[in-house]
Amino acid sequence: MKLGCCYYPEHWPEDIWAEDARRMRAMGLSLVRIGEFAWSRIEPEPGHYDWGWLDRAIETLHAAGLKVILGTPTATPPKWLVDRMPDMVAIDEQGRPRGFGSRRHYCFSHEGYRAECRRIVTVLAARYAKHPALHMWQTDNEYGCHDTVLSFSHAAAAAFRGWCAARYGTIAALNAAWGNVFWSMEYRSFAEIDPPHLTVTEANPTHWLDYRRFASDQVASFNREQVAILREAAPGTPITHNFMGFFTEFDHHDVGRDIDVATWDSYPLGFLEQFWFSQAEKRDYLRQGHPDIAAFHHDLYRGCSPKEAGSRWGVMEQQPGPVNWARFNPAPLPGMVALWTLEACAHGAELTSYFRWRQAPFAQEQMHAGLLRPDSTEAEAADEVRAAAAVLDAIGPQACAQAPAALVFSYEAAWVIGIQPQGQSFRYLELVFEAYSALRIRGLDVDIVSPDADLSAYRMVVVPTLPIVPDGFAEKLAALSCPVLLGPRSGSKTDSFCIPDGLAPGNLRDLTGVTVNRVESLRDGVSEPADGFAVTRWREDVVADHAPEITDAAARGVVYYKDGVRYCAVWPDRDLLALLVERMAHEAGVELCDLPAGIRVRRTQTHVFTFNYSGQSVSLPGFDAPLPPASWHLAPL
Amino acid sequence: MKLGCCYYPEHWPEDIWAEDARRMRAMGLSLVRIGEFAWSRIEPEPGHYDWGWLDRAIETLHAAGLKVILGTPTATPPKWLVDRMPDMVAIDEQGRPRGFGSRRHYCFSHEGYRAECRRIVTVLAARYAKHPALHMWQTDNEYGCHDTVLSFSHAAAAAFRGWCAARYGTIAALNAAWGNVFWSMEYRSFAEIDPPHLTVTEANPTHWLDYRRFASDQVASFNREQVAILREAAPGTPITHNFMGFFTEFDHHDVGRDIDVATWDSYPLGFLEQFWFSQAEKRDYLRQGHPDIAAFHHDLYRGCSPKEAGSRWGVMEQQPGPVNWARFNPAPLPGMVALWTLEACAHGAELTSYFRWRQAPFAQEQMHAGLLRPDSTEAEAADEVRAAAAVLDAIGPQACAQAPAALVFSYEAAWVIGIQPQGQSFRYLELVFEAYSALRIRGLDVDIVSPDADLSAYRMVVVPTLPIVPDGFAEKLAALSCPVLLGPRSGSKTDSFCIPDGLAPGNLRDLTGVTVNRVESLRDGVSEPADGFAVTRWREDVVADHAPEITDAAARGVVYYKDGVRYCAVWPDRDLLALLVERMAHEAGVELCDLPAGIRVRRTQTHVFTFNYSGQSVSLPGFDAPLPPASWHLAPL
Amino acid sequence: MKLGCCYYPEHWPEDIWAEDARRMRAMGLSLVRIGEFAWSRIEPEPGHYDWGWLDRAIETLHAAGLKVILGTPTATPPKWLVDRMPDMVAIDEQGRPRGFGSRRHYCFSHEGYRAECRRIVTVLAARYAKHPALHMWQTDNEYGCHDTVLSFSHAAAAAFRGWCAARYGTIAALNAAWGNVFWSMEYRSFAEIDPPHLTVTEANPTHWLDYRRFASDQVASFNREQVAILREAAPGTPITHNFMGFFTEFDHHDVGRDIDVATWDSYPLGFLEQFWFSQAEKRDYLRQGHPDIAAFHHDLYRGCSPKEAGSRWGVMEQQPGPVNWARFNPAPLPGMVALWTLEACAHGAELTSYFRWRQAPFAQEQMHAGLLRPDSTEAEAADEVRAAAAVLDAIGPQACAQAPAALVFSYEAAWVIGIQPQGQSFRYLELVFEAYSALRIRGLDVDIVSPDADLSAYRMVVVPTLPIVPDGFAEKLAALSCPVLLGPRSGSKTDSFCIPDGLAPGNLRDLTGVTVNRVESLRDGVSEPADGFAVTRWREDVVADHAPEITDAAARGVVYYKDGVRYCAVWPDRDLLALLVERMAHEAGVELCDLPAGIRVRRTQTHVFTFNYSGQSVSLPGFDAPLPPASWHLAPL
């Protein structure tokens, strides 16, 4: 695994670039990402390019032995461009234009802006495609950041109408698919359709789902335009995009298919603070991050990268200290930056790049730590980068072993649950994360895969939920010989966001032997007891062609088992997940560990990595000494 | 009491209509509400009507022995109509148009839309007025749902100016009534007046009160236009509108005067979740609903119906299972659907109609249960409907007995308190509901009546609060010989939302013998002790011509008694309400019960109904066996 | 100290004015503030003035021996003026015009409205400048109330562009100062700059800081225009403006420089309810207000008044009973109105004026108590005013003694922290208030001064934080011989909101001997122990040229001491503040008291005032008897 950093030569006086490059190499870095926010410096006036500084920056890095990941600058169009086409900005759900003054002020559907992007990417590619320092391209930056996937602009509305026409052919077909007879919502032509916002009460869920599908497609096609230009200019140079954490607004599997290397931006402490974790978890893992946050995304984005090309992935931005954007921004425990780096290695990353080389003393991110402080002295993380680099050198290349467990992840599922939670604490990401965590705390390696993945190599398959079941999925599961777990709401919707004929779980009924007669959601604080676990949040009334495997204290069915396939009819709490993992592993002959709190293990083809995310030293069986907090242990297999 | 259901033939293939109708009859139903959202099917293109399907649907139902409640489709104007007059939509308080894509996308003040409504109602009435299946008309659907009473459109502003001119005659009179000299808010003409939104800080409360009165009048006149057309077309056919729960945005007494039968839509579990009930109540009554929710509305809407026509009322939509619109949507305990049905009967309903016959598999309400599941199998409620129908058959018609207690309810009071809470936990509906509950838990039947009702037949009268006291009200109370309770803030405002001359309680001063010198609100969590109760939320400093009847621990007056009339100078907690109900009943010679938690009784002219809303079996004196949860007991008087 | 009240003759029939005036005098009042909301009565039609009523009102007051504080009516432009220039209203951050219907519906940057203000102030001044009753002018009313300092109108945008051009000269200089190279935010001309709102994510903090500076300058120049007119018309007549509590949206030191007497509007109970105080404090001081709320503002606004003119200040509006604008509005304990009055006297006020003479029975503030009730009977406060007046008569004039402690307050610091809290519980006002309170609970008198104040007379100087350190400030501190305390984040920003060269604390590095390597914020509920206190909210990693004076349990540095100057590297909790005050006082030879909870003392040149803000009687050493709740004790020095 290579190490790198994000660097903004345009932020610094040219006379320190060479020294920066020298220090990067000395610290153990070999890659530098540059350029992704530099449009106003590349093209300071419309049509007038200034390549000199960028040429010299790349030359300087190259001369020091560094390779460059070059970003297209389309996330930050300059003011002059916005002023030339003011309608290029997105319109938010409240109907307000999202103006200039930060970044991502564009609508994915605006054809004029797309043309400008093709132009700037074309000239950038033309200039640097053959440069020997070029290691990889990055398209744009963090698609969707700051809630920018959805736009309600005229451009988006017009594009959506075309998308609908292409999908449905006739307006009658759309009306039927959406059920627009309900509330007289029928359209007489595609031209009558608007985005589903500012309606008096909730819009039709199929309207919303199609709008989300459309918006996701717009991101993918926006990206694809850049990919096509870059590929033509530099055949063989890999292309990446840097995805985000806990983010499902577009289908990353779709975008992932068009690139070569899926990278993501890893901020474990910020994510712990901003998401659904309990107060106790936010306290206990304050300076470490929950032990599954980084691993979850490593395994998720590895699965978003083309498998036929080797499932290449990496970390494009690694938190090196406190960030600036969470409600609270603590510093990592000493050791965590190195630990996070090695966790990425243990999951098969090809690169980890720190954001950023030197902390900016100005503008929006001035409180975001770097490897250097703004005064160019080394920040806390620098020593840890050197330590990680030394370990990486020592262990050599690491490749993923076949994971025993597959976890099926669907962006569409996230949209469906988000559009129609039915109980406000039914959160897709939380459900998947809890299932992932239940596998990892027993020491299992996990692949997080798309519903269309080949599942035949796994020894256990977990589908936390999959409301819309793609064609062939039921048959694929039926063909497996390993234990399969299907979570609640699986098969509960058709492709048109309707209840399937014959009720849920739709075309999973034969496989599972169950029919869901009724669902209910339970308010927070309501917990209905069972033996060793409790039912919270969600419960389904199921009829089955067989007795339930697990029931609650009132003898209501909770889990149904048929021919190796389990259907879980409730929101599974941690205790129930633990029980199910135990049973499936036993059936599959997969060995489990009993890991103390905060300890995680991960195996590559050659090594076992053990990580201590807890804030305390932990004694582990077979270890000579307790493992200190924020430390790791590596052993050859 | 007749049973019925809400049915949408336009949602289903025509070839299953006859079987649906047959099954409805077999289940014990005799009424079917249809048509209220079907505008796009009745008039798919402007001016081109398609009556065929509706003719056939009504014929099919009629042929099966069912009668029809036919709704006017004005709650869901089609897209083509909105596109022809885009300014027909309401403007929300933030200034945004409330667009097409769900329902109720219209402004009550838009004359163009009103003309379209008159047109569609006229043709609908012309076609079906003489149909033998026609049982009743319903106007529109749930006026005000989704916060649609208030609109801030140009049409509304213009109509409000006219309303002000009609009310005040001269702008000087308006300025004086509103106190516009304050902050130089004086107008020189009615044309200068805007709706009271988007002001820098709160607008003048009289401005707001008049805007609410105006908006309520617009609902009433909108409804009246339809009523006039329907009455002329079908003299003698009763007209209803289906009101909502815990909803006070327009004056239902006003609208009720123009119709024949007040109906309402009863969703006890959804209301429990969405309103002010405590966490403990939301847990304890999770699957039953608070025992007074349905009864409160039964008694309220019976009082909104013309008394001279027999106070006819019913339940137009009864929750038959989980709904889709609350934050959490649990399923009713087995038995609750039947129990709710019989509770309506016990309060004198002439119909209970379940929403809906078959659960829709598509669009916004697909997660809302019906009597059938989407696959046409029977849902849980079907058996309960049959059980309720059997009971209804057995006991025959039930008529209300004279209730001992009257509770005075005022929509204007709700607006006044909402506009000027003065303490954020002073909630009008909660205060009235608590007073109602305090009467019901002692076994009393209650009529909830408008301030202009004849009170002479009651043995106790409770006025939870009545800030604006109508002319003659004080005299009416003075003429009563029964105990009267007046709550805090009664008489605290003039008709122009000012403090009355001589201070509160204004023209109730002679009756009560008190003057309110000062009021204060107490923050949540502050509780000032008294003997057997505590003062919370609100306290008034009162001077009286007599010693207080009840004081707090610091000897401050809490309740004042004079000649049978009590004035309560604090927010009464449950303990104080219990004490006051006890005293009044004792004085009135009204017998009280001691009901266990969750038990309620209700008497008709011939029977005593006992209901168990608790989640447990309850032993009751005089009963052979404990009453199981979600069950009832009927006994002849 | 003179007593007064706010009076609105235009609200009352003329025939009661004389009696009102007589009763004012009898109650002990000598000043009356009038006119500040009366534009629609002074100029009922454009250009047509009606002076008669105001002439007579002033004459009537004068005849009774009262003096008048005459307000300019510019906070409430009439509707006809708004209709003539609809773009005079402010635009809120969401882009919506802030309409007519309450008050302060104007944008400080609108030249047309400024011209109208100059016109109305000119004619008002011309008419009354020589009137013998005129005691003082008041400009406008509560600048910034209802969040009105910032406007995002076209007028404001245009003015901001001019402001930027004046500050930076060239667009290149602005781009460099703001760091606009970041995210390609560079401008090519000042004309490209917009206000920093409705950006996709947070705008550049320097953009925000400059927008706040600009907006503050607009308030100051708006005020200065009125001051110039009033001064020219009535040389020698003092001018005041009535500031608000806990309000930092504009630089009050700036506005204070242009007026003669800084007054403020004191609502201790409303402020307790609306600000950050704990639930326990809100309960314990429910009817008294936190004991430092009024004192804090007295000492703050005394420091906003020109020192060379004697630091004249007063209370223009004193809460006399419950108010109408907080979430909850309790009544003061009996005695508190007098106590608040005497607290003002103890801090050197020249006037305390009660808001208002008589409670209005109409419009927005009808629930706001006055000295009289709406029916002209005396409200509870009337007796207390007489009691206070008697005390004031007895003790004679009071002048401030030299305070031992100075607390440095910076409006710019409040903006910096607000723009970039970095941890959401880092609140500038709370930090300063806690430091103030830590001094006061040990019996110290405090001056709250601007960073450019002369500090040489103090025996202790506390700078809770000062992110941007003005030129000369470090040298001024270095020249002091008394103990100095600098709080966290001091010196952490340049004048352009950037991290200083060489890191924080910037040009305080030599003085303190510390360099801040890294900062972190801690989430609410995280508390890291130390000996006798705990670290919460904020922690800095510091390197120093000397060992820390105080460390935490993990031996991390918390407080650093060098040559009399302490740097506190954490958010100081109350225990740490207490420890630091103790040490500084010991070093300075300043004697401290041990005051029981809720007791405060304050010394003038001749007296010691002791106040009991607790709700209980308190025994104090040296007192003959316990001090009852809401009472005071005065003793000559």
PDB file of N, CA and C in Angstrom, chain A residues 94 183-186 188 192 198-204 420 422-424 493 497-499 517-518 520-523 528, chain B residues 37 39-41 45 79-80 96 98-103 273 279 287 323 327-331 361 364-367 373:
ATOM      1  N   GLN A  94     -36.187  23.777  -0.878  1.00  0.00           N
ATOM      2  CA  GLN A  94     -37.047  24.911  -0.518  1.00  0.00           C
ATOM      3  C   GLN A  94     -37.225  25.894  -1.660  1.00  0.00           C
ATOM      4  N   TRP A 183     -55.514  10.076  -5.354  1.00  0.00           N
ATOM      5  CA  TRP A 183     -55.542  11.534  -5.196  1.00  0.00           C
ATOM      6  C   TRP A 183     -55.530  12.300  -6.523  1.00  0.00           C
ATOM      7  N   SER A 184     -56.033  11.662  -7.591  1.00  0.00           N
ATOM      8  CA  SER A 184     -56.118  12.367  -8.887  1.00  0.00           C
ATOM      9  C   SER A 184     -54.789  12.974  -9.323  1.00  0.00           C
ATOM     10  N   MET A 185     -53.714  12.244  -9.064  1.00  0.00           N
ATOM     11  CA  MET A 185     -52.403  12.785  -9.427  1.00  0.00           C
ATOM     12  C   MET A 185     -52.006  12.452 -10.862  1.00  0.00           C
ATOM     13  N   GLU A 186     -52.943  12.006 -11.672  1.00  0.00           N
ATOM     14  CA  GLU A 186     -52.612  11.580 -13.023  1.00  0.00           C
ATOM     15  C   GLU A 186     -52.134  12.733 -13.915  1.00  0.00           C
ATOM     16  N   ARG A 188     -51.295  14.049 -17.940  1.00  0.00           N
ATOM     17  CA  ARG A 188     -51.713  13.790 -19.309  1.00  0.00           C
ATOM     18  C   ARG A 188     -50.516  13.761 -20.259  1.00  0.00           C
ATOM     19  N   GLU A 192     -46.131  17.603 -17.906  1.00  0.00           N
ATOM     20  CA  GLU A 192     -46.822  18.063 -16.700  1.00  0.00           C
ATOM     21  C   GLU A 192     -46.084  17.704 -15.404  1.00  0.00           C
ATOM     22  N   LEU A 198     -42.016  20.702  -2.443  1.00  0.00           N
ATOM     23  CA  LEU A 198     -42.977  21.759  -2.138  1.00  0.00           C
ATOM     24  C   LEU A 198     -44.420  21.328  -2.395  1.00  0.00           C
ATOM     25  N   THR A 199     -44.668  20.036  -2.311  1.00  0.00           N
ATOM     26  CA  THR A 199     -46.049  19.559  -2.353  1.00  0.00           C
ATOM     27  C   THR A 199     -46.704  19.808  -1.002  1.00  0.00           C
ATOM     28  N   VAL A 200     -48.009  19.779  -0.976  1.00  0.00           N
ATOM     29  CA  VAL A 200     -48.741  20.150   0.242  1.00  0.00           C
ATOM     30  C   VAL A 200     -48.452  19.158   1.363  1.00  0.00           C
ATOM     31  N   THR A 201     -48.503  17.884   1.055  1.00  0.00           N
ATOM     32  CA  THR A 201     -48.011  16.876   1.995  1.00  0.00           C
ATOM     33  C   THR A 201     -47.053  15.999   1.202  1.00  0.00           C
ATOM     34  N   GLU A 202     -46.637  14.879   1.756  1.00  0.00           N
ATOM     35  CA  GLU A 202     -45.638  14.054   1.067  1.00  0.00           C
ATOM     36  C   GLU A 202     -46.066  13.746  -0.372  1.00  0.00           C
ATOM     37  N   ALA A 203     -45.116  13.749  -1.264  1.00  0.00           N
ATOM     38  CA  ALA A 203     -45.372  13.370  -2.647  1.00  0.00           C
ATOM     39  C   ALA A 203     -45.444  11.842  -2.749  1.00  0.00           C
ATOM     40  N   ASN A 204     -45.904  11.386  -3.873  1.00  0.00           N
ATOM     41  CA  ASN A 204     -45.974   9.952  -4.159  1.00  0.00           C
ATOM     42  C   ASN A 204     -44.579   9.316  -3.977  1.00  0.00           C
ATOM     43  N   GLN A 420     -39.763   6.148   2.795  1.00  0.00           N
ATOM     44  CA  GLN A 420     -40.915   5.615   3.536  1.00  0.00           C
ATOM     45  C   GLN A 420     -40.437   4.853   4.773  1.00  0.00           C
ATOM     46  N   GLN A 422     -41.699   4.620   7.710  1.00  0.00           N
ATOM     47  CA  GLN A 422     -42.866   4.035   8.385  1.00  0.00           C
ATOM     48  C   GLN A 422     -42.701   4.067   9.906  1.00  0.00           C
ATOM     49  N   GLY A 423     -41.500   3.988  10.400  1.00  0.00           N
ATOM     50  CA  GLY A 423     -41.189   4.227  11.811  1.00  0.00           C
ATOM     51  C   GLY A 423     -39.926   5.067  11.789  1.00  0.00           C
ATOM     52  N   GLN A 424     -39.893   6.170  12.516  1.00  0.00           N
ATOM     53  CA  GLN A 424     -38.801   7.115  12.248  1.00  0.00           C
ATOM     54  C   GLN A 424     -37.443   6.621  12.697  1.00  0.00           C
ATOM     55  N   LYS A 493     -41.296  -4.362  -1.592  1.00  0.00           N
ATOM     56  CA  LYS A 493     -41.699  -3.399  -2.629  1.00  0.00           C
ATOM     57  C   LYS A 493     -41.371  -3.948  -4.018  1.00  0.00           C
ATOM     58  N   PHE A 497     -42.069   0.690  -6.402  1.00  0.00           N
ATOM     59  CA  PHE A 497     -42.368   1.108  -5.028  1.00  0.00           C
ATOM     60  C   PHE A 497     -43.827   0.816  -4.682  1.00  0.00           C
ATOM     61  N   CYS A 498     -44.269  -0.368  -5.049  1.00  0.00           N
ATOM     62  CA  CYS A 498     -45.604  -0.810  -4.668  1.00  0.00           C
ATOM     63  C   CYS A 498     -45.480  -2.083  -3.834  1.00  0.00           C
ATOM     64  N   ILE A 499     -46.562  -2.429  -3.165  1.00  0.00           N
ATOM     65  CA  ILE A 499     -46.598  -3.691  -2.429  1.00  0.00           C
ATOM     66  C   ILE A 499     -46.764  -4.810  -3.450  1.00  0.00           C
ATOM     67  N   ASN A 517     -48.082 -10.402   6.707  1.00  0.00           N
ATOM     68  CA  ASN A 517     -49.459  -9.928   6.687  1.00  0.00           C
ATOM     69  C   ASN A 517     -49.587  -8.473   7.094  1.00  0.00           C
ATOM     70  N   ARG A 518     -48.742  -8.086   7.980  1.00  0.00           N
ATOM     71  CA  ARG A 518     -48.884  -6.732   8.531  1.00  0.00           C
ATOM     72  C   ARG A 518     -47.567  -6.329   9.143  1.00  0.00           C
ATOM     73  N   GLU A 520     -45.627  -3.266  11.734  1.00  0.00           N
ATOM     74  CA  GLU A 520     -45.869  -2.146  12.647  1.00  0.00           C
ATOM     75  C   GLU A 520     -44.523  -1.611  13.116  1.00  0.00           C
ATOM     76  N   SER A 521     -44.504  -0.323  13.408  1.00  0.00           N
ATOM     77  CA  SER A 521     -43.287   0.270  13.961  1.00  0.00           C
ATOM     78  C   SER A 521     -43.566   0.664  15.403  1.00  0.00           C
ATOM     79  N   LEU A 522     -42.535   0.554  16.228  1.00  0.00           N
ATOM     80  CA  LEU A 522     -42.671   0.806  17.666  1.00  0.00           C
ATOM     81  C   LEU A 522     -41.865   2.041  18.037  1.00  0.00           C
ATOM     82  N   ARG A 523     -42.460   2.864  18.858  1.00  0.00           N
ATOM     83  CA  ARG A 523     -41.766   4.106  19.209  1.00  0.00           C
ATOM     84  C   ARG A 523     -40.516   3.831  20.039  1.00  0.00           C
ATOM     85  N   GLU A 528     -40.111  -4.938  23.532  1.00  0.00           N
ATOM     86  CA  GLU A 528     -40.956  -6.073  23.897  1.00  0.00           C
ATOM     87  C   GLU A 528     -40.077  -7.311  24.047  1.00  0.00           C
TER      88      GLU A 528
ATOM     89  N   PHE B  37     -61.873  11.585  -4.188  1.00  0.00           N
ATOM     90  CA  PHE B  37     -60.565  11.963  -4.759  1.00  0.00           C
ATOM     91  C   PHE B  37     -60.506  11.684  -6.257  1.00  0.00           C
ATOM     92  N   TRP B  39     -61.473  13.263  -9.151  1.00  0.00           N
ATOM     93  CA  TRP B  39     -61.692  14.283 -10.192  1.00  0.00           C
ATOM     94  C   TRP B  39     -61.001  13.903 -11.497  1.00  0.00           C
ATOM     95  N   SER B  40     -59.771  13.414 -11.419  1.00  0.00           N
ATOM     96  CA  SER B  40     -59.041  13.128 -12.669  1.00  0.00           C
ATOM     97  C   SER B  40     -59.665  11.973 -13.442  1.00  0.00           C
ATOM     98  N   ARG B  41     -60.490  11.186 -12.809  1.00  0.00           N
ATOM     99  CA  ARG B  41     -61.190  10.126 -13.527  1.00  0.00           C
ATOM    100  C   ARG B  41     -62.578  10.578 -13.993  1.00  0.00           C
ATOM    101  N   GLU B  45     -60.044  15.096 -19.084  1.00  0.00           N
ATOM    102  CA  GLU B  45     -59.602  16.250 -19.859  1.00  0.00           C
ATOM    103  C   GLU B  45     -60.564  17.387 -19.548  1.00  0.00           C
ATOM    104  N   LYS B  79     -54.076  18.010 -12.429  1.00  0.00           N
ATOM    105  CA  LYS B  79     -52.946  18.834 -12.826  1.00  0.00           C
ATOM    106  C   LYS B  79     -53.352  19.830 -13.914  1.00  0.00           C
ATOM    107  N   TRP B  80     -54.163  19.425 -14.858  1.00  0.00           N
ATOM    108  CA  TRP B  80     -54.522  20.364 -15.933  1.00  0.00           C
ATOM    109  C   TRP B  80     -55.208  21.597 -15.382  1.00  0.00           C
ATOM    110  N   ARG B  96     -43.977  30.461  -0.001  1.00  0.00           N
ATOM    111  CA  ARG B  96     -43.774  29.514  -1.099  1.00  0.00           C
ATOM    112  C   ARG B  96     -45.096  28.933  -1.585  1.00  0.00           C
ATOM    113  N   ARG B  98     -47.636  26.176  -2.684  1.00  0.00           N
ATOM    114  CA  ARG B  98     -47.784  24.778  -2.267  1.00  0.00           C
ATOM    115  C   ARG B  98     -48.281  23.989  -3.477  1.00  0.00           C
ATOM    116  N   GLY B  99     -47.362  23.239  -4.067  1.00  0.00           N
ATOM    117  CA  GLY B  99     -47.560  22.731  -5.419  1.00  0.00           C
ATOM    118  C   GLY B  99     -48.372  21.462  -5.535  1.00  0.00           C
ATOM    119  N   PHE B 100     -48.571  21.088  -6.773  1.00  0.00           N
ATOM    120  CA  PHE B 100     -49.253  19.849  -7.141  1.00  0.00           C
ATOM    121  C   PHE B 100     -48.358  18.649  -6.804  1.00  0.00           C
ATOM    122  N   GLY B 101     -49.001  17.501  -6.560  1.00  0.00           N
ATOM    123  CA  GLY B 101     -48.238  16.278  -6.349  1.00  0.00           C
ATOM    124  C   GLY B 101     -48.700  15.502  -5.134  1.00  0.00           C
ATOM    125  N   SER B 102     -49.673  16.055  -4.418  1.00  0.00           N
ATOM    126  CA  SER B 102     -50.274  15.293  -3.329  1.00  0.00           C
ATOM    127  C   SER B 102     -51.769  15.655  -3.322  1.00  0.00           C
ATOM    128  N   ARG B 103     -52.225  16.445  -2.351  1.00  0.00           N
ATOM    129  CA  ARG B 103     -53.638  16.837  -2.360  1.00  0.00           C
ATOM    130  C   ARG B 103     -53.800  18.164  -1.647  1.00  0.00           C
ATOM    131  N   GLU B 273     -49.767   9.206  19.228  1.00  0.00           N
ATOM    132  CA  GLU B 273     -48.352   9.398  18.921  1.00  0.00           C
ATOM    133  C   GLU B 273     -48.038  10.858  18.638  1.00  0.00           C
ATOM    134  N   GLN B 279     -44.723  10.468  27.700  1.00  0.00           N
ATOM    135  CA  GLN B 279     -44.058   9.246  27.260  1.00  0.00           C
ATOM    136  C   GLN B 279     -44.728   8.021  27.880  1.00  0.00           C
ATOM    137  N   ARG B 287     -51.069   0.574  21.810  1.00  0.00           N
ATOM    138  CA  ARG B 287     -51.877  -0.154  20.827  1.00  0.00           C
ATOM    139  C   ARG B 287     -53.373  -0.017  21.103  1.00  0.00           C
ATOM    140  N   VAL B 323     -51.525   2.804  10.766  1.00  0.00           N
ATOM    141  CA  VAL B 323     -51.587   3.833   9.735  1.00  0.00           C
ATOM    142  C   VAL B 323     -50.180   4.118   9.231  1.00  0.00           C
ATOM    143  N   ARG B 327     -45.220   9.284  13.386  1.00  0.00           N
ATOM    144  CA  ARG B 327     -43.779   8.999  13.488  1.00  0.00           C
ATOM    145  C   ARG B 327     -43.533   7.515  13.675  1.00  0.00           C
ATOM    146  N   PHE B 328     -44.414   6.895  14.487  1.00  0.00           N
ATOM    147  CA  PHE B 328     -44.371   5.449  14.699  1.00  0.00           C
ATOM    148  C   PHE B 328     -45.790   4.935  14.518  1.00  0.00           C
ATOM    149  N   ASN B 329     -45.908   3.756  13.944  1.00  0.00           N
ATOM    150  CA  ASN B 329     -47.232   3.270  13.571  1.00  0.00           C
ATOM    151  C   ASN B 329     -47.456   1.833  14.044  1.00  0.00           C
ATOM    152  N   PRO B 330     -47.825   1.679  15.307  1.00  0.00           N
ATOM    153  CA  PRO B 330     -48.070   0.344  15.842  1.00  0.00           C
ATOM    154  C   PRO B 330     -49.427  -0.192  15.392  1.00  0.00           C
ATOM    155  N   ALA B 331     -49.632  -1.498  15.617  1.00  0.00           N
ATOM    156  CA  ALA B 331     -50.902  -2.137  15.305  1.00  0.00           C
ATOM    157  C   ALA B 331     -51.792  -2.105  16.538  1.00  0.00           C
ATOM    158  N   PRO B 361     -51.991  -0.810  -2.727  1.00  0.00           N
ATOM    159  CA  PRO B 361     -50.596  -1.259  -2.848  1.00  0.00           C
ATOM    160  C   PRO B 361     -49.680  -0.187  -3.404  1.00  0.00           C
ATOM    161  N   GLN B 364     -49.172   7.185  -1.820  1.00  0.00           N
ATOM    162  CA  GLN B 364     -48.793   7.695  -0.503  1.00  0.00           C
ATOM    163  C   GLN B 364     -49.281   6.859   0.678  1.00  0.00           C
ATOM    164  N   GLU B 365     -50.413   6.199   0.544  1.00  0.00           N
ATOM    165  CA  GLU B 365     -50.993   5.532   1.718  1.00  0.00           C
ATOM    166  C   GLU B 365     -50.875   4.019   1.650  1.00  0.00           C
ATOM    167  N   GLN B 366     -49.901   3.527   0.933  1.00  0.00           N
ATOM    168  CA  GLN B 366     -49.792   2.074   0.775  1.00  0.00           C
ATOM    169  C   GLN B 366     -49.491   1.352   2.076  1.00  0.00           C
ATOM    170  N   MET B 367     -49.000   2.064   3.090  1.00  0.00           N
ATOM    171  CA  MET B 367     -48.725   1.416   4.374  1.00  0.00           C
ATOM    172  C   MET B 367     -49.890   1.604   5.354  1.00  0.00           C
ATOM    173  N   ARG B 373     -56.309  -6.885   2.974  1.00  0.00           N
ATOM    174  CA  ARG B 373     -54.936  -6.596   2.588  1.00  0.00           C
ATOM    175  C   ARG B 373     -54.902  -6.286   1.089  1.00  0.00           C
TER     176      ARG B 373
END
